Coordinates of C-alpha atoms in Angstrom, one line a residue:
Chain A
M9 CA 0.0 0.0 0.0
Q10 CA 2.8 2.4 1.0
S11 CA 4.8 1.7 -2.1
S12 CA 1.9 2.1 -4.4
G13 CA 1.0 5.3 -2.7
L14 CA 4.5 6.6 -3.4
G15 CA 4.3 5.4 -6.9
A16 CA 1.1 7.3 -7.4
L17 CA 2.6 10.4 -6.0
V18 CA 5.6 10.2 -8.3
R19 CA 3.3 9.7 -11.2
L20 CA 1.2 12.6 -10.1
V21 CA 4.3 14.9 -10.0
I22 CA 5.4 13.8 -13.5
V23 CA 2.0 14.2 -15.0
R24 CA 1.6 17.6 -13.5
D25 CA 4.9 18.8 -14.7
L26 CA 4.3 17.4 -18.2
R27 CA 1.0 19.2 -18.3
L28 CA 2.5 22.4 -17.2
A29 CA 5.2 22.0 -19.9
V30 CA 2.6 21.5 -22.6
R31 CA 0.9 24.7 -21.5
H32 CA 4.2 26.6 -21.6
W33 CA 5.7 24.8 -24.6
D34 CA 7.6 27.9 -25.7
Q35 CA 9.8 27.6 -22.6
V36 CA 10.4 24.0 -23.3
I37 CA 11.7 24.5 -26.9
Q38 CA 14.0 27.4 -26.0
P39 CA 16.9 25.2 -24.8
L40 CA 16.5 23.2 -28.0
I41 CA 16.8 26.3 -30.1
F42 CA 19.8 27.3 -28.0
F43 CA 21.4 23.9 -28.7
A44 CA 20.9 24.4 -32.5
I45 CA 22.2 28.0 -32.4
I46 CA 25.4 27.0 -30.5
T47 CA 26.2 24.3 -33.0
T48 CA 25.7 26.9 -35.8
L49 CA 28.3 29.1 -34.2
F50 CA 31.1 26.7 -34.7
P51 CA 31.1 26.5 -38.5
L52 CA 30.9 30.3 -38.5
A53 CA 33.7 30.7 -36.1
I54 CA 36.1 28.0 -37.3
S55 CA 35.5 27.0 -40.9
P56 CA 32.6 25.8 -43.1
A57 CA 34.8 23.0 -44.4
L58 CA 33.1 19.7 -43.4
D59 CA 36.4 17.9 -43.2
E60 CA 37.6 20.1 -40.4
L61 CA 34.2 20.2 -38.7
R62 CA 33.9 16.5 -38.7
R63 CA 37.0 16.1 -36.6
I64 CA 35.6 18.3 -33.8
A65 CA 32.0 17.5 -34.2
P66 CA 31.7 15.2 -31.2
G67 CA 33.1 17.9 -29.0
I68 CA 30.8 20.6 -30.4
V69 CA 27.6 18.5 -30.0
W70 CA 28.6 17.6 -26.4
V71 CA 29.5 21.1 -25.3
A72 CA 26.3 22.4 -26.9
A73 CA 24.2 19.7 -25.1
M74 CA 25.9 20.6 -21.8
L75 CA 25.2 24.3 -22.1
A76 CA 21.6 23.7 -23.3
S77 CA 20.9 21.4 -20.3
L78 CA 22.5 24.1 -18.0
L79 CA 20.2 26.7 -19.5
A80 CA 17.2 24.6 -18.9
L81 CA 18.1 24.1 -15.2
E82 CA 17.2 27.6 -14.3
S83 CA 13.5 26.8 -14.5
L84 CA 13.7 23.4 -12.8
F85 CA 12.7 24.3 -9.3
R86 CA 12.3 28.1 -9.3
P87 CA 8.5 28.3 -10.2
D88 CA 7.7 25.7 -7.5
V89 CA 9.7 27.5 -4.9
E90 CA 8.3 30.9 -5.8
D91 CA 4.7 29.9 -5.6
G92 CA 5.1 27.9 -2.4
T93 CA 4.5 24.5 -3.7
M94 CA 8.0 23.4 -2.7
E95 CA 7.4 24.5 0.9
Q96 CA 4.3 22.3 1.0
W97 CA 6.3 19.4 -0.3
V98 CA 9.1 19.9 2.3
L99 CA 6.5 20.0 5.1
S100 CA 4.3 17.3 3.7
G101 CA 6.3 14.4 5.2
Q102 CA 6.5 12.6 1.9
P103 CA 10.1 11.6 0.9
L104 CA 11.4 14.8 -0.6
S105 CA 14.2 13.1 -2.5
L106 CA 11.6 11.0 -4.4
L107 CA 9.5 14.0 -5.3
L108 CA 12.6 15.9 -6.5
L109 CA 13.7 12.8 -8.4
A110 CA 10.4 12.7 -10.2
K111 CA 10.8 16.4 -11.1
V112 CA 14.3 15.7 -12.5
V113 CA 13.0 12.8 -14.5
T114 CA 10.3 15.0 -16.0
H115 CA 12.9 17.6 -16.7
W116 CA 15.0 15.1 -18.5
L117 CA 12.0 14.0 -20.6
L118 CA 11.5 17.6 -21.6
T119 CA 15.1 18.7 -22.3
G120 CA 17.4 15.7 -22.4
L121 CA 15.2 13.4 -24.6
P122 CA 14.6 16.1 -27.2
L123 CA 18.3 16.8 -27.4
V124 CA 18.9 13.1 -27.9
L125 CA 16.4 13.0 -30.7
M126 CA 17.7 16.2 -32.3
S127 CA 21.4 15.1 -32.2
P128 CA 21.5 13.1 -35.4
L129 CA 20.3 16.1 -37.3
V130 CA 22.9 18.4 -35.8
G131 CA 25.5 15.7 -36.1
T132 CA 24.8 15.3 -39.8
A133 CA 25.0 19.0 -40.3
L134 CA 28.5 18.8 -38.9
G135 CA 29.6 16.0 -41.2
M136 CA 29.1 13.0 -38.9
P137 CA 28.5 9.8 -40.8
Q138 CA 25.3 7.9 -40.3
S139 CA 27.1 5.0 -38.7
V140 CA 27.8 7.2 -35.6
W141 CA 24.1 8.0 -34.9
P142 CA 23.5 5.1 -32.5
T143 CA 26.6 5.9 -30.4
L144 CA 25.8 9.6 -30.4
M145 CA 22.3 9.1 -29.2
A146 CA 23.3 6.5 -26.7
T147 CA 26.0 8.7 -25.1
L148 CA 23.6 11.7 -25.0
A149 CA 20.8 9.6 -23.5
L150 CA 23.1 8.3 -20.7
G151 CA 25.0 11.6 -20.3
T152 CA 22.1 14.0 -20.2
G153 CA 20.7 11.9 -17.4
S154 CA 23.8 12.5 -15.4
L155 CA 23.8 16.2 -16.3
S156 CA 20.2 16.5 -15.1
M157 CA 21.0 14.8 -11.8
L158 CA 24.1 16.9 -11.1
G159 CA 22.3 20.0 -12.4
G160 CA 19.4 19.2 -10.1
V161 CA 21.7 19.4 -7.1
G162 CA 23.1 22.7 -8.2
A163 CA 19.7 24.1 -9.0
A164 CA 18.4 23.1 -5.5
L165 CA 21.4 24.8 -3.9
T166 CA 21.1 28.0 -5.8
V167 CA 17.3 28.3 -6.1
A168 CA 17.1 30.7 -3.1
V169 CA 20.0 32.9 -4.4
R170 CA 19.0 35.9 -6.3
R171 CA 20.5 36.0 -9.8
G172 CA 21.8 32.5 -9.2
S173 CA 22.2 31.4 -12.8
V174 CA 25.9 32.3 -13.2
L175 CA 26.6 30.8 -9.8
L176 CA 24.8 27.6 -11.0
A177 CA 27.1 27.3 -14.0
L178 CA 30.1 27.9 -11.8
L179 CA 29.1 25.1 -9.4
V180 CA 27.8 22.6 -11.9
L181 CA 30.2 22.7 -14.8
P182 CA 33.4 21.5 -13.1
L183 CA 31.4 18.6 -11.6
E184 CA 30.0 17.7 -15.0
M185 CA 33.3 17.5 -16.8
P186 CA 33.7 13.6 -16.5
V187 CA 30.4 13.2 -18.4
L188 CA 31.6 15.5 -21.1
I189 CA 34.9 13.6 -21.4
F190 CA 33.5 10.2 -21.7
G191 CA 30.6 11.3 -23.9
A192 CA 32.7 13.1 -26.4
R193 CA 35.3 10.4 -26.3
A194 CA 32.8 7.6 -27.1
V195 CA 31.5 9.5 -30.2
D196 CA 35.1 10.2 -31.3
L197 CA 36.0 6.5 -31.0
A198 CA 32.8 5.6 -33.0
M199 CA 33.8 7.9 -35.8
Q200 CA 37.2 6.2 -36.0
G201 CA 35.4 2.9 -36.2
E202 CA 36.7 1.7 -32.8
P203 CA 34.8 -0.1 -30.1
V204 CA 32.9 2.2 -27.8
A205 CA 31.9 -0.1 -25.0
G206 CA 34.4 1.3 -22.5
P207 CA 33.3 4.9 -22.3
L208 CA 29.7 3.9 -22.7
N209 CA 29.9 1.6 -19.7
L210 CA 31.6 4.4 -17.7
L211 CA 28.8 6.8 -18.7
A212 CA 26.2 4.2 -17.5
A213 CA 28.1 3.8 -14.3
L214 CA 28.2 7.5 -13.7
L215 CA 24.5 7.8 -14.4
L216 CA 23.7 5.0 -11.8
F217 CA 26.0 6.7 -9.3
F218 CA 24.5 10.1 -9.7
A219 CA 21.0 8.8 -9.8
S220 CA 21.5 6.9 -6.6
L221 CA 23.1 9.6 -4.5
G222 CA 21.8 12.7 -6.3
P223 CA 18.2 12.7 -4.9
F224 CA 19.5 12.8 -1.3
A225 CA 21.8 15.7 -2.0
M226 CA 19.0 17.4 -3.8
A227 CA 16.6 17.0 -0.9
A228 CA 19.2 18.2 1.6
A229 CA 19.9 21.2 -0.5
M230 CA 16.3 22.0 -1.1
R231 CA 15.6 21.9 2.7
V232 CA 18.3 24.6 3.1
S233 CA 16.9 26.7 0.3
V234 CA 13.3 26.6 1.3
E235 CA 13.3 27.1 5.0
S236 CA 13.6 30.7 5.8
Chain B
M12 CA 37.4 11.1 23.8
W13 CA 33.8 12.4 23.6
L14 CA 34.4 14.8 26.4
W15 CA 37.4 16.2 24.6
F16 CA 35.4 16.4 21.4
H17 CA 32.7 18.4 23.1
K18 CA 35.2 20.7 24.8
L19 CA 37.0 21.3 21.6
S20 CA 33.7 22.1 19.8
S21 CA 32.8 24.9 22.2
P22 CA 33.7 28.2 20.6
P23 CA 35.4 29.8 23.6
Y24 CA 37.7 26.9 24.1
A25 CA 38.5 26.6 20.4
Y26 CA 39.1 30.3 20.2
R27 CA 41.6 30.2 23.1
M28 CA 43.3 27.1 21.7
A29 CA 43.7 28.7 18.3
T30 CA 45.2 31.8 19.9
L31 CA 47.5 29.7 21.9
L32 CA 48.7 27.3 19.2
R33 CA 49.0 29.7 16.3
P34 CA 52.5 31.1 17.1
W35 CA 53.8 27.5 17.6
F36 CA 52.5 26.4 14.2
F37 CA 53.5 29.5 12.4
W38 CA 57.1 29.7 13.6
T39 CA 57.8 26.0 13.3
A40 CA 56.3 26.2 9.8
L41 CA 58.5 29.1 8.9
A42 CA 61.6 27.3 10.2
L43 CA 60.8 24.2 8.3
I44 CA 60.0 26.0 5.1
V45 CA 63.2 28.0 5.2
F46 CA 65.2 24.9 6.1
A47 CA 63.6 22.9 3.3
A48 CA 64.2 25.6 0.8
Y49 CA 67.8 25.8 1.7
G50 CA 68.0 22.0 1.4
G51 CA 66.2 22.0 -2.0
L52 CA 68.1 24.9 -3.5
V53 CA 71.6 24.4 -2.1
L54 CA 72.2 21.0 -0.5
A55 CA 70.4 18.7 -2.9
P56 CA 72.6 17.7 -5.9
P57 CA 71.4 18.6 -9.4
D58 CA 69.2 16.0 -11.0
Y59 CA 70.8 13.7 -13.6
Q60 CA 68.2 14.5 -16.3
Q61 CA 66.6 17.8 -15.3
K62 CA 69.7 19.5 -13.9
D63 CA 68.8 22.3 -11.6
A64 CA 65.2 22.8 -12.9
F65 CA 64.0 19.9 -10.7
R66 CA 64.4 22.2 -7.7
I67 CA 61.0 23.6 -8.6
I68 CA 59.5 20.4 -7.4
Y69 CA 60.2 21.3 -3.8
V70 CA 57.5 23.9 -3.9
H71 CA 55.4 22.5 -6.6
A72 CA 54.7 19.0 -5.4
P73 CA 53.9 20.0 -1.7
A74 CA 51.6 22.7 -2.9
A75 CA 49.8 20.3 -5.2
I76 CA 49.4 17.7 -2.4
M77 CA 48.2 20.4 0.0
S78 CA 45.6 21.6 -2.5
L79 CA 43.9 18.2 -2.3
Q80 CA 44.4 17.6 1.4
V81 CA 42.9 20.9 2.3
Y82 CA 39.9 20.0 0.3
V83 CA 39.5 16.8 2.1
V84 CA 39.8 18.5 5.5
M85 CA 37.2 21.0 4.3
A86 CA 34.8 18.3 3.2
I87 CA 35.2 16.3 6.4
A88 CA 34.6 19.5 8.5
A89 CA 31.5 20.2 6.4
A90 CA 30.2 16.7 6.9
V91 CA 30.9 16.8 10.7
G92 CA 29.0 20.1 10.7
V93 CA 26.0 18.7 8.9
I94 CA 25.8 15.4 10.8
W95 CA 26.4 16.5 14.3
R96 CA 25.3 20.1 13.8
I97 CA 28.5 21.5 15.2
K98 CA 28.8 25.1 14.3
L99 CA 32.5 25.2 14.9
A100 CA 33.0 22.5 12.2
H101 CA 31.3 24.8 9.7
A102 CA 33.6 27.6 10.7
V103 CA 36.6 25.3 10.1
A104 CA 35.2 24.4 6.6
A105 CA 34.7 28.0 5.8
A106 CA 38.2 28.8 6.9
C107 CA 39.8 26.1 4.8
A108 CA 38.6 27.3 1.4
P109 CA 40.7 30.4 0.8
V110 CA 43.9 28.6 2.0
G111 CA 43.2 25.7 -0.2
A112 CA 42.5 27.9 -3.2
A113 CA 45.9 29.7 -2.5
F114 CA 47.7 26.4 -2.5
T115 CA 46.0 25.4 -5.8
V116 CA 47.0 28.7 -7.4
V117 CA 50.6 28.0 -6.3
A118 CA 50.6 24.5 -7.7
L119 CA 49.2 25.8 -11.0
A120 CA 51.6 28.7 -11.3
T121 CA 54.7 26.8 -10.4
G122 CA 53.6 23.9 -12.6
S123 CA 53.2 26.2 -15.5
I124 CA 56.7 27.7 -14.9
Y125 CA 58.0 24.2 -14.4
G126 CA 56.5 23.2 -17.8
K127 CA 58.3 25.9 -19.7
P128 CA 61.9 24.5 -19.5
M129 CA 60.7 20.9 -19.3
W130 CA 58.1 20.6 -22.0
G131 CA 58.8 23.9 -23.8
T132 CA 55.4 25.3 -23.2
W133 CA 53.7 27.3 -20.4
W134 CA 50.5 25.3 -20.6
E135 CA 49.9 21.7 -21.6
W136 CA 46.5 20.1 -21.4
D137 CA 48.0 17.3 -19.4
P138 CA 45.7 15.3 -17.1
R139 CA 47.4 16.5 -13.9
I140 CA 47.3 20.1 -14.8
T141 CA 43.7 19.9 -16.0
S142 CA 42.5 18.2 -12.9
E143 CA 44.3 20.8 -10.7
L144 CA 42.5 23.5 -12.7
I145 CA 39.2 21.9 -12.1
Q146 CA 40.1 21.7 -8.4
L147 CA 40.6 25.5 -8.4
F148 CA 37.1 25.9 -10.0
L149 CA 35.7 23.7 -7.2
Y150 CA 37.2 26.0 -4.5
L151 CA 36.0 29.1 -6.3
G152 CA 32.5 27.7 -6.6
Y153 CA 32.5 26.8 -3.0
M154 CA 33.5 30.3 -2.0
A155 CA 31.0 31.9 -4.4
L156 CA 28.2 29.8 -3.0
R157 CA 29.1 30.7 0.5
A158 CA 29.3 34.4 -0.4
S159 CA 25.9 34.4 -2.0
F160 CA 24.0 33.8 1.2
D161 CA 23.4 36.5 3.8
D162 CA 22.5 34.2 6.5
T163 CA 25.5 32.4 7.9
Q164 CA 23.7 29.2 8.9
R165 CA 22.2 28.7 5.5
A166 CA 25.5 29.5 3.8
D167 CA 27.1 26.8 6.1
R168 CA 24.6 24.1 5.2
A169 CA 24.4 24.8 1.5
S170 CA 28.1 25.0 1.0
A171 CA 28.6 21.9 3.1
I172 CA 26.4 20.0 0.7
L173 CA 28.5 21.3 -2.2
A174 CA 31.7 20.3 -0.4
I175 CA 30.5 16.8 0.2
V176 CA 29.2 16.4 -3.4
G177 CA 32.5 17.8 -4.6
V178 CA 34.6 15.4 -2.5
V179 CA 32.6 12.4 -3.8
N180 CA 33.1 13.7 -7.3
V181 CA 36.8 14.6 -7.0
P182 CA 38.1 11.0 -7.6
I183 CA 35.8 10.7 -10.6
V184 CA 37.0 14.0 -12.0
K185 CA 40.6 12.9 -11.3
Y186 CA 40.4 9.6 -13.0
S187 CA 38.3 10.7 -15.9
V188 CA 40.9 13.4 -16.7
V189 CA 43.7 10.8 -16.4
W190 CA 41.8 8.4 -18.7
W191 CA 40.8 11.2 -21.0
N192 CA 44.2 11.3 -22.7
S193 CA 45.0 7.7 -22.5
L194 CA 41.7 6.4 -23.9
H195 CA 42.9 6.3 -27.5
Q196 CA 46.5 7.6 -27.5
A197 CA 49.7 6.9 -25.7
P198 CA 49.9 8.9 -22.5
T199 CA 52.0 11.9 -23.0
I200 CA 53.1 12.4 -19.4
S201 CA 55.8 9.8 -19.1
K202 CA 58.2 12.7 -19.4
I203 CA 57.7 13.7 -15.9
G204 CA 57.6 10.1 -14.5
K205 CA 59.5 10.1 -11.3
P206 CA 62.0 7.3 -10.6
S207 CA 62.6 6.6 -7.0
I208 CA 64.6 9.5 -5.7
E209 CA 67.5 9.5 -3.4
L210 CA 67.3 10.5 0.2
S211 CA 69.4 13.6 -0.3
M212 CA 66.9 14.8 -2.8
A213 CA 63.8 13.5 -1.0
W214 CA 64.2 15.0 2.5
P215 CA 63.6 18.6 1.5
L216 CA 60.4 17.5 -0.2
Y217 CA 59.0 16.0 2.9
T218 CA 60.2 18.8 5.1
M219 CA 58.5 21.3 2.8
L220 CA 55.3 19.3 2.9
L221 CA 55.4 19.3 6.7
G222 CA 56.1 23.0 6.7
F223 CA 53.2 23.7 4.5
M224 CA 50.9 21.6 6.7
L225 CA 51.9 23.6 9.8
Y226 CA 51.6 26.8 7.8
F227 CA 48.0 25.7 6.9
A228 CA 47.3 25.0 10.5
A229 CA 48.6 28.4 11.5
V230 CA 46.5 30.3 8.9
L231 CA 43.6 28.1 9.8
C232 CA 43.9 29.2 13.4
D233 CA 43.6 32.9 12.4
R234 CA 40.7 32.3 10.0
V235 CA 38.8 30.1 12.4
R236 CA 39.1 32.8 15.0
S237 CA 37.7 35.4 12.8
E238 CA 34.9 33.0 11.7
I239 CA 34.1 32.4 15.4
L240 CA 34.0 36.2 16.1
R241 CA 31.7 36.7 13.2
R242 CA 29.3 34.0 14.3
E243 CA 29.3 34.6 18.1
R244 CA 28.4 38.3 17.8
N245 CA 26.8 38.7 21.2
A246 CA 28.2 36.0 23.3
N247 CA 29.2 36.9 26.8
W248 CA 32.6 35.3 26.8
L249 CA 33.6 37.6 24.0
V250 CA 33.9 40.5 26.4
E251 CA 36.8 38.9 28.2
T252 CA 38.5 37.5 25.2
V253 CA 38.4 40.6 23.1
K254 CA 39.7 42.8 25.9
T255 CA 42.8 40.7 26.5
S256 CA 43.8 40.0 23.0
Chain C
M30 CA 80.5 27.5 -6.7
S31 CA 80.2 31.3 -6.8
L32 CA 77.1 33.2 -5.8
R33 CA 76.5 34.2 -9.4
E34 CA 76.5 30.6 -10.5
F35 CA 74.1 29.7 -7.7
I36 CA 71.7 32.4 -8.7
A37 CA 71.9 31.5 -12.4
M38 CA 71.2 27.8 -11.8
G39 CA 72.4 26.9 -15.2
P40 CA 69.9 28.2 -17.7
Y41 CA 67.0 27.8 -15.2
G42 CA 67.6 30.6 -12.7
G43 CA 64.6 32.6 -13.9
Y44 CA 62.2 29.7 -13.7
I45 CA 63.4 28.5 -10.3
W46 CA 63.4 31.9 -8.6
G47 CA 60.1 32.7 -10.3
C48 CA 58.6 29.6 -8.7
Y49 CA 59.9 30.2 -5.3
G50 CA 58.9 33.9 -5.6
V51 CA 55.4 33.0 -6.5
T52 CA 55.1 30.5 -3.7
V53 CA 56.5 32.9 -1.1
A54 CA 54.3 35.8 -2.3
M55 CA 51.2 33.6 -2.1
L56 CA 52.2 32.3 1.4
I57 CA 52.7 35.8 2.7
F58 CA 49.5 37.1 1.1
S59 CA 47.4 34.2 2.5
A60 CA 48.8 34.6 6.0
W61 CA 48.5 38.4 5.8
S62 CA 44.9 38.4 4.6
A63 CA 43.9 35.9 7.4
R64 CA 45.5 38.2 10.0
R65 CA 43.9 41.3 8.5
S66 CA 40.4 39.8 8.6
L67 CA 41.0 38.6 12.1
R68 CA 42.0 42.1 13.2
E69 CA 38.9 43.6 11.5
Q70 CA 36.7 41.1 13.3
I71 CA 38.3 41.9 16.7
G72 CA 37.9 45.6 16.1
A73 CA 34.3 45.2 15.1
A74 CA 33.6 43.1 18.2
R75 CA 35.3 45.6 20.4
R76 CA 33.2 48.5 19.0
R77 CA 30.1 46.4 19.4
L78 CA 30.8 45.8 23.0
E79 CA 31.6 49.4 23.7
M80 CA 28.3 50.4 22.1
Q81 CA 26.5 47.9 24.3
K82 CA 28.1 49.4 27.4
E83 CA 27.2 52.9 26.5
G84 CA 23.7 52.0 25.4
P85 CA 21.2 50.7 27.9

């Protein structure tokens, strides 16, 4: 009974956030447009020659994905904290870590998953061969999950800080670097036709690690941020 | 043991101890550092391969070691503060960050200068340098987060969470950066690989490290004292302490 | 070995003395800034206590 109650609660949170997102769909697609724009900047800044771009394409896609996920973090908890919903959650006696985990999962569905789906398009534009698509999407799927988790901790820490978005970037980016390293490396290996299982396994391990510890850190941080 | 722990965690006692111990730490540290510098610059024979340039290692390596150790001390203090709700532990954690950042800057700067004659470049994206740079960002993030709260207690708890998350992540960052270069090409850092060094070359290194540790303790004493003063604004015991010091 | 040779350290004098200089500067600065903030805090505490005495 208890577990089904919690399951229902989590489902409720996810459905609610998804519904809110559908209503404010413009805010949901903004990070995606940002992602596309950043990848456009590199050909303009470096060179339009596909041969050159192909070499750095994994890095470009990954950096762009990282920044887009960072941009989306701003709105992860802020509305709920501002309208008092979060305070109710903290006081409700329900496990806060689970509720926040549900929010992060929704957030990933709305920002991480679209990035994954968009990535072949962007990759092709940068000269990636079709054979790399599965690896690219797999790394992004695993990696953006980790990014959402770490970002969630950062967002919970900075949500009470006024103008916290720069601070958020400062806190989260150094911690996210391993994800970037393994993600970009796996795509790079795939483009050279080498086996990618190593970095992919590491990415999966990171995701499990962050997903198991992240919610508790998030809940602790949120308690600090919400209580006045 | 517990009694001692409680006694130590009371601000007046800790304040007095810090005042008392600080000169001992400081002057011993100074003597050790001067002694080690003399040993490293004069007594140690020139290295077979690197000639005199290896003398840089006597400040570079201890600073790099300290940059990590201070972070660990900071995270442990933060965890103690969160778990047992000891305010003094938070004060210690807050006091650690600027000193640790200073050691990290020293490690980076001397490493960069070291790199010029050894590798022919001021900056190399070598795993060790890169992870040291990330370490500096972690310190800066910690201090920025602390500074962005007006309320000391909230700043304490929020930055403690960051310090703990950071220390869990530090090994991951470290190894990821090490693997980053070696995943598909031969590692490029074999140049600096250290063979087992002789005693005449090793002792200044350890002396310098010990000196840096005591120096850290001395600066920590000062910083903890000012943190305590900032936190215990209206405590009665302050009247006596402030008058006499 | 003359003093001149010692200071030159082969071709590495500039690098070595630069490193030690950076280190010493940072150590002095770090200790000095800690002392300064402590002195400021002590001064502030003293002023606060005097105000309390004069006040009520």
